[in-house]
PDB file of C-alpha atoms in Angstrom:
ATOM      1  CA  UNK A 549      68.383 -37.411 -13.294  1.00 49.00           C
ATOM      2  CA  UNK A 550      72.075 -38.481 -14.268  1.00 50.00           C
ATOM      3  CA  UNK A 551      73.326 -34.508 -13.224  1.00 48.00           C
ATOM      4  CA  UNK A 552      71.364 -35.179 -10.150  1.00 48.00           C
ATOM      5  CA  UNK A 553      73.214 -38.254  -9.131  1.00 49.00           C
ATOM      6  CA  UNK A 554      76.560 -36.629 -10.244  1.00 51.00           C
ATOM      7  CA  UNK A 555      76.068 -33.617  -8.201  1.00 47.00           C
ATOM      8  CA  UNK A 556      75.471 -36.393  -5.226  1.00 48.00           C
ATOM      9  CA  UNK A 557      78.546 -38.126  -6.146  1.00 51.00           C
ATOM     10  CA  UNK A 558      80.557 -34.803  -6.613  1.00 50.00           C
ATOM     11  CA  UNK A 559      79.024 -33.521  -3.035  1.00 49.00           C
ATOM     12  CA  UNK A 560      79.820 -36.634  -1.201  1.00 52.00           C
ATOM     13  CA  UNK A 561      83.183 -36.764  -2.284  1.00 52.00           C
ATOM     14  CA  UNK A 562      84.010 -33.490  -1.510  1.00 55.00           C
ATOM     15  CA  UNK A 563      81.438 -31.224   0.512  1.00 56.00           C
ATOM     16  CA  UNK A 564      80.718 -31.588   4.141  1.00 53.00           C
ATOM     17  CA  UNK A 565      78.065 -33.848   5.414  1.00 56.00           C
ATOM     18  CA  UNK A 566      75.823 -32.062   7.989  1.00 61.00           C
ATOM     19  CA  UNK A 567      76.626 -32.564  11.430  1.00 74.00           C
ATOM     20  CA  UNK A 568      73.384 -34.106  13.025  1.00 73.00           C
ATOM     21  CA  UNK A 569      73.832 -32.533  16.167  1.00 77.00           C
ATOM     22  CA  UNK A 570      72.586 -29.809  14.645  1.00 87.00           C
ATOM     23  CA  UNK A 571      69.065 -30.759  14.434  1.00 90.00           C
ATOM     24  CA  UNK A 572      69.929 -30.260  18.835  1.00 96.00           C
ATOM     25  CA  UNK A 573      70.710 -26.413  18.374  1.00 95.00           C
ATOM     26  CA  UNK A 574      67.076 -25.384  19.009  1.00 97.00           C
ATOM     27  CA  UNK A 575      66.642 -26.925  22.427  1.00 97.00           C
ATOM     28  CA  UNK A 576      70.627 -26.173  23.135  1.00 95.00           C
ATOM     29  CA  UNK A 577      69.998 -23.226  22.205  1.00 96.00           C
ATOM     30  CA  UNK A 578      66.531 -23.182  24.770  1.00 97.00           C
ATOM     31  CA  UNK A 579      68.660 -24.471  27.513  1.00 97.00           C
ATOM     32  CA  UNK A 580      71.305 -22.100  27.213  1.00 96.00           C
ATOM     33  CA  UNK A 581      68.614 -18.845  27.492  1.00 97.00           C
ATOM     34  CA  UNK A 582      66.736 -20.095  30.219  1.00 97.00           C
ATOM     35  CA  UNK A 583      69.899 -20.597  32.139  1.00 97.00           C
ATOM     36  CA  UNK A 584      70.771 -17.112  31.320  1.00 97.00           C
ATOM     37  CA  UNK A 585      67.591 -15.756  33.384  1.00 98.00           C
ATOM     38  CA  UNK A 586      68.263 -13.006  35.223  1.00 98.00           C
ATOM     39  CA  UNK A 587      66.171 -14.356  37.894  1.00 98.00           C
ATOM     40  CA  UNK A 588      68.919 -17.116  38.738  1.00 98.00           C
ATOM     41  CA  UNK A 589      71.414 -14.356  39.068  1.00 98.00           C
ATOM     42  CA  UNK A 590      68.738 -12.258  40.404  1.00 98.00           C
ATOM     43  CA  UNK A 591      66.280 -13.878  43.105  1.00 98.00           C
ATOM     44  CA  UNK A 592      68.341 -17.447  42.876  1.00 98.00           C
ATOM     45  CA  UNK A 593      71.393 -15.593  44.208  1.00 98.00           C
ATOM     46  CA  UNK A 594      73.557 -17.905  41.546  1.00 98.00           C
ATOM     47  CA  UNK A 595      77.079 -15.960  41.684  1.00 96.00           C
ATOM     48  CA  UNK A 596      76.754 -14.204  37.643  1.00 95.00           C
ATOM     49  CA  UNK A 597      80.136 -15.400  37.130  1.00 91.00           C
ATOM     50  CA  UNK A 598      81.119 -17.852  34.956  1.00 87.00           C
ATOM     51  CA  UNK A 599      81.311 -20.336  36.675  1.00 89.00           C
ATOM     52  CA  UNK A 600      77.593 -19.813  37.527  1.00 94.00           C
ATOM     53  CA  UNK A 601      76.204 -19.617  34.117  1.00 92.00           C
ATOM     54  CA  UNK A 602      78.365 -23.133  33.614  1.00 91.00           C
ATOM     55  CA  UNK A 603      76.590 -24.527  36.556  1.00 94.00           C
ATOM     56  CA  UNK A 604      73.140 -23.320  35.529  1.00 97.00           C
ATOM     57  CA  UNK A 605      73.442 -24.754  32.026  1.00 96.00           C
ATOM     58  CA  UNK A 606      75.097 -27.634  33.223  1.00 96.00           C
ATOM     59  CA  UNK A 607      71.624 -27.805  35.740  1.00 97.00           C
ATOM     60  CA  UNK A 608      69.133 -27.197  32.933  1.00 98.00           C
ATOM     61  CA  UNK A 609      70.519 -29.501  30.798  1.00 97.00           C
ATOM     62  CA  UNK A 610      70.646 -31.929  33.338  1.00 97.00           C
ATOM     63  CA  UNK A 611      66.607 -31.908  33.416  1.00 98.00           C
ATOM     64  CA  UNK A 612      66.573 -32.026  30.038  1.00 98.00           C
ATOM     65  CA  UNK A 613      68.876 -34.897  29.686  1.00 97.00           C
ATOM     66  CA  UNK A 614      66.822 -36.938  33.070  1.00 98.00           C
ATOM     67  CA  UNK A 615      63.827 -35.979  31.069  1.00 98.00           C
ATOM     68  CA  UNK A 616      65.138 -37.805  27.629  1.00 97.00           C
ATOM     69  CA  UNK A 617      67.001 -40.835  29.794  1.00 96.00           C
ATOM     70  CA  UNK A 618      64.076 -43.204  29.351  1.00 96.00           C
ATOM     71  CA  UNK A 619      62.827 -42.567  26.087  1.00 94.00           C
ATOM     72  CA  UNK A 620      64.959 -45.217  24.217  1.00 92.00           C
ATOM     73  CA  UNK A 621      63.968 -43.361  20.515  1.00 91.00           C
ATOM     74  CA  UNK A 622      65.558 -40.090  22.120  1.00 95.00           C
ATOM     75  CA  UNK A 623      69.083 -41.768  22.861  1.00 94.00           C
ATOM     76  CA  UNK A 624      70.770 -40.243  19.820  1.00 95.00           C
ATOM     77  CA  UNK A 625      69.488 -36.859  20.671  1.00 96.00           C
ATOM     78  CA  UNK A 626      70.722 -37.044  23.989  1.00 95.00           C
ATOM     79  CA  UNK A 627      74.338 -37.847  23.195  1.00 93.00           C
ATOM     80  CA  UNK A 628      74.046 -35.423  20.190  1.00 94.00           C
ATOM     81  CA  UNK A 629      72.635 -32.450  22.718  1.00 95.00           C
ATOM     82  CA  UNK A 630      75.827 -33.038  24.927  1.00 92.00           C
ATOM     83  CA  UNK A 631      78.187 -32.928  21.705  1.00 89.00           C
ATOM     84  CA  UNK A 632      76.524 -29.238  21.012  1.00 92.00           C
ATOM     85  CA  UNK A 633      77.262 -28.734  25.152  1.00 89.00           C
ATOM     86  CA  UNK A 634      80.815 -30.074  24.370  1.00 82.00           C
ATOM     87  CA  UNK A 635      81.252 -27.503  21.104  1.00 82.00           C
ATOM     88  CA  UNK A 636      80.068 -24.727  23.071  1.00 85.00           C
ATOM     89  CA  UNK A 637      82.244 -25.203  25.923  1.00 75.00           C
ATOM     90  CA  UNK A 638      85.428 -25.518  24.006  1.00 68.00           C
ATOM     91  CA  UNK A 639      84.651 -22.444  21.939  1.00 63.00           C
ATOM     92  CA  UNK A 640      83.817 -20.362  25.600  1.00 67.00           C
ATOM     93  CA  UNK A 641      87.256 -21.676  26.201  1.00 57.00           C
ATOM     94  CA  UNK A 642      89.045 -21.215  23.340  1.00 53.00           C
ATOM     95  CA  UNK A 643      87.638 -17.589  23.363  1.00 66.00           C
ATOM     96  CA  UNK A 644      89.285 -16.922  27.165  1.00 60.00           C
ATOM     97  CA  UNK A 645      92.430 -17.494  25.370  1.00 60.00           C
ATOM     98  CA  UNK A 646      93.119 -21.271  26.805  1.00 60.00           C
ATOM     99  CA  UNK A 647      94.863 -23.159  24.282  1.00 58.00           C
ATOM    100  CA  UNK A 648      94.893 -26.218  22.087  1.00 59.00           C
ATOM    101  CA  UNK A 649      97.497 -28.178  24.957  1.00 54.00           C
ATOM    102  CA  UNK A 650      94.866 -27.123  27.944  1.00 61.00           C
ATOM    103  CA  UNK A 651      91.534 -27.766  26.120  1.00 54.00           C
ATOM    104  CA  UNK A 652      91.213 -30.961  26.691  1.00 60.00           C
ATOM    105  CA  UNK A 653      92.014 -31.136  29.659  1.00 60.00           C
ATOM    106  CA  UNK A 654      89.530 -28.399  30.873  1.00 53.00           C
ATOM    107  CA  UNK A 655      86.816 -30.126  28.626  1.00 54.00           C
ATOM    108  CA  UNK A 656      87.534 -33.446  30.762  1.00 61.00           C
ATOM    109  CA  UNK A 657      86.865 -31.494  33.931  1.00 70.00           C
ATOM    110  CA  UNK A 658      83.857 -29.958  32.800  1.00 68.00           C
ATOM    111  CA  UNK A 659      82.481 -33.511  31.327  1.00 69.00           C
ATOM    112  CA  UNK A 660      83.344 -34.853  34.336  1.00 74.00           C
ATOM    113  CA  UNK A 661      81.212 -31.663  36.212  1.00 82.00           C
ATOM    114  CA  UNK A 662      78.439 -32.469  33.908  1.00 87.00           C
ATOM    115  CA  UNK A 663      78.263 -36.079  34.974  1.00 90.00           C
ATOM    116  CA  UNK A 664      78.228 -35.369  38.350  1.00 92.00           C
ATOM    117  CA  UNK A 665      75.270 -32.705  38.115  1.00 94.00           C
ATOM    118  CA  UNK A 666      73.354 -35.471  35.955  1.00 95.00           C
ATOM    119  CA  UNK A 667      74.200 -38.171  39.088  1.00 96.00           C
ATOM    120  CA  UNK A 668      73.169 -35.538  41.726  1.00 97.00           C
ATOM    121  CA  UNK A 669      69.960 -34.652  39.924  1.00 98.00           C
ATOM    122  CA  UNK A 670      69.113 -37.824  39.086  1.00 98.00           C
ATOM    123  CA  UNK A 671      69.431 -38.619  42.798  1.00 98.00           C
ATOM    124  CA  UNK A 672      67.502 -35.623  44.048  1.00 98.00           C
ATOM    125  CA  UNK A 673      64.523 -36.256  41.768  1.00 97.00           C
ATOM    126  CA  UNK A 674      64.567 -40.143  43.072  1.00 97.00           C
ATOM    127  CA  UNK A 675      64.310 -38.552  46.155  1.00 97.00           C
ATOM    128  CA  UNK A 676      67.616 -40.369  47.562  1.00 98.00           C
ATOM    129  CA  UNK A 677      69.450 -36.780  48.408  1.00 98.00           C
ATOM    130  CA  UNK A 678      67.393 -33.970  48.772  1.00 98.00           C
ATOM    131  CA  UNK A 679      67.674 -31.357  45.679  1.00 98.00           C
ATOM    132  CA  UNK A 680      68.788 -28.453  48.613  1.00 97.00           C
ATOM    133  CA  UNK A 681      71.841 -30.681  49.070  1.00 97.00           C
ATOM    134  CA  UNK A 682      72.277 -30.609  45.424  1.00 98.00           C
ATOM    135  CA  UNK A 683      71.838 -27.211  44.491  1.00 98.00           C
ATOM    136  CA  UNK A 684      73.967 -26.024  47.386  1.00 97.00           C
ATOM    137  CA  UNK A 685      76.927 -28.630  45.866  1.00 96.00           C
ATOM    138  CA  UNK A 686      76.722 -28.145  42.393  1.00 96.00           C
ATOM    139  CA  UNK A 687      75.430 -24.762  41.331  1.00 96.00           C
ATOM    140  CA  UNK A 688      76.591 -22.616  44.781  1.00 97.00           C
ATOM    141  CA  UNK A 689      79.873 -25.359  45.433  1.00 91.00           C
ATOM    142  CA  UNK A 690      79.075 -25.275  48.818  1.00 85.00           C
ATOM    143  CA  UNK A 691      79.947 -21.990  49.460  1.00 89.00           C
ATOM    144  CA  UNK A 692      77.552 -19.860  51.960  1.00 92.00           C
ATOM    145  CA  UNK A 693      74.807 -19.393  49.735  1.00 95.00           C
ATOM    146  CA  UNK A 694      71.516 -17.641  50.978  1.00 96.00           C
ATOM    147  CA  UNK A 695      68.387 -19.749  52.068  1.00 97.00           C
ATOM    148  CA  UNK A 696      65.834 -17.884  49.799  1.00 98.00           C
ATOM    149  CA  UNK A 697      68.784 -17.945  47.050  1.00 98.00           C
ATOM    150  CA  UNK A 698      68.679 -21.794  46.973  1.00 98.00           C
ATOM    151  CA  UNK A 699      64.860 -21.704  47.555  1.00 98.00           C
ATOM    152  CA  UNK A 700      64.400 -20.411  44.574  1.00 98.00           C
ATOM    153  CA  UNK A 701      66.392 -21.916  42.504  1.00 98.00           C
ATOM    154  CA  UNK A 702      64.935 -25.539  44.009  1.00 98.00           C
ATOM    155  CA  UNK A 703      61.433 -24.375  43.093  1.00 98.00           C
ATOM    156  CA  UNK A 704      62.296 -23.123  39.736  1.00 98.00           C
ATOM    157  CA  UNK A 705      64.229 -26.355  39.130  1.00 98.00           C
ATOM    158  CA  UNK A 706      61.253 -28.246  40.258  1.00 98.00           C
ATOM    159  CA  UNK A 707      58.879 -26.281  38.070  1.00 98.00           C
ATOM    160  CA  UNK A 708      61.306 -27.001  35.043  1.00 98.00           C
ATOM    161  CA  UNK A 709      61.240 -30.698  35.417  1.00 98.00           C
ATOM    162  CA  UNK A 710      58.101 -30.748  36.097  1.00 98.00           C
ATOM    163  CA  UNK A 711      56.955 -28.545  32.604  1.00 97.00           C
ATOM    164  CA  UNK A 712      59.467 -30.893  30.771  1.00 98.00           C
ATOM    165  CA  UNK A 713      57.882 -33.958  32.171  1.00 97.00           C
ATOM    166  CA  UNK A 714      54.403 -33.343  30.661  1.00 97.00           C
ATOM    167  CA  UNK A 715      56.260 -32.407  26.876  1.00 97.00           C
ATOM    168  CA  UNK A 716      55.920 -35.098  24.371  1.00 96.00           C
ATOM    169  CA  UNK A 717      59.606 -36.518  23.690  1.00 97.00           C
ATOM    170  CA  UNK A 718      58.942 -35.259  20.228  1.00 96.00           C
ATOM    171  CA  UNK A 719      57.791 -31.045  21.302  1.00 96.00           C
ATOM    172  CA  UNK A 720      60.858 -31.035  23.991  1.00 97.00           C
ATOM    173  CA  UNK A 721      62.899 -32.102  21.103  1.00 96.00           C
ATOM    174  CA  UNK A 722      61.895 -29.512  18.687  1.00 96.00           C
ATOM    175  CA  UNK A 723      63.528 -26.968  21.030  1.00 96.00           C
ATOM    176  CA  UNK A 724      60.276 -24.967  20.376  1.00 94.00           C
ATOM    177  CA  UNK A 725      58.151 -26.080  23.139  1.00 94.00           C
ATOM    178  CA  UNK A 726      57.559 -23.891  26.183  1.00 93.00           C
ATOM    179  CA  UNK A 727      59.280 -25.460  29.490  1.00 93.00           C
TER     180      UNK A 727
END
């Protein structure tokens, strides 16, 4: 017992504590490869750019995060999921080449992107915009984007939130539940 609490001791004084955001990486991780579907690229017309698999994660998690916002118990998973969003981000960047001086300031922009996907989803799903106004904005940035393109997409949005909505908090947050 005494080398027990010792080894304790000696490991909180100098090993790392686990980051809880990791106990996120499983439904990160599930975000991330369903927003890597061909079929967005594919039948959803979503330009396979960049830019487009930012705006398709930043989409899915968006449902995700809608799906979480009233479950008060799930609070600290939701700000720990966008901390994993946040660490993957800056690595993507930091593996373009952008450096330490610009990283921050790209991660503000794309914080700021992911807010206002979460306000424009949130909206669409209240039914105050429509989520065709939304999708066109945010994942095609208003560009000419084709009519089946966003059709798909909106259904396949709508059949996400709608799979996430019947989850129990507790399955969506295992990352290991279908969606």
């Amino acid at each position: 017992m005494g080398t027990q609490r010792q080894m304790g001791l000696i490991q909180r004084m100098f090993g790392r504590k686990a980051d809880p955001a990791t106990a996120m990486q499983p439904l990160y991780d599930q975000v991330v490869a369903r927003a890597r579907e061909p079929h967005w690229y594919e039948a959803g017309a979503v330009p396979d750019t960049m830019d487009g698999r930012f705006d398709m994660i930043a989409a899915l998690l968006s449902l995700v995060l809608l799906r979480l916002e009233p479950e008060e118990e799930a609070r600290q998973e939701s700000v720990w999921l966008t901390e994993l969003f946040v660490q993957d981000m800056d690595g993507q960047l930091r593996q373009l080449g952008i450096g330490d001086v610009s990283v921050g300031k790209h991660m503000g922009k794309m914080m700021s992107a992911l807010g206002g996907r979460l306000g424009a989803y949130r909206r669409a799903f209240n039914g105050e915009i429509t989520l065709d106004a939304a999708i066109r904005r945010n994942i095609f940035r208003e560009k000419a984007a084709p009519d089946a393109g966003v059709a798909h997409v909106e259904k396949e949005m709508r059949a996400h939130a709608a799979s996430l909505a019947e989850l129990k908090t507790q399955a969506l947050l295992s990352g290991r539940a279908p969606w």
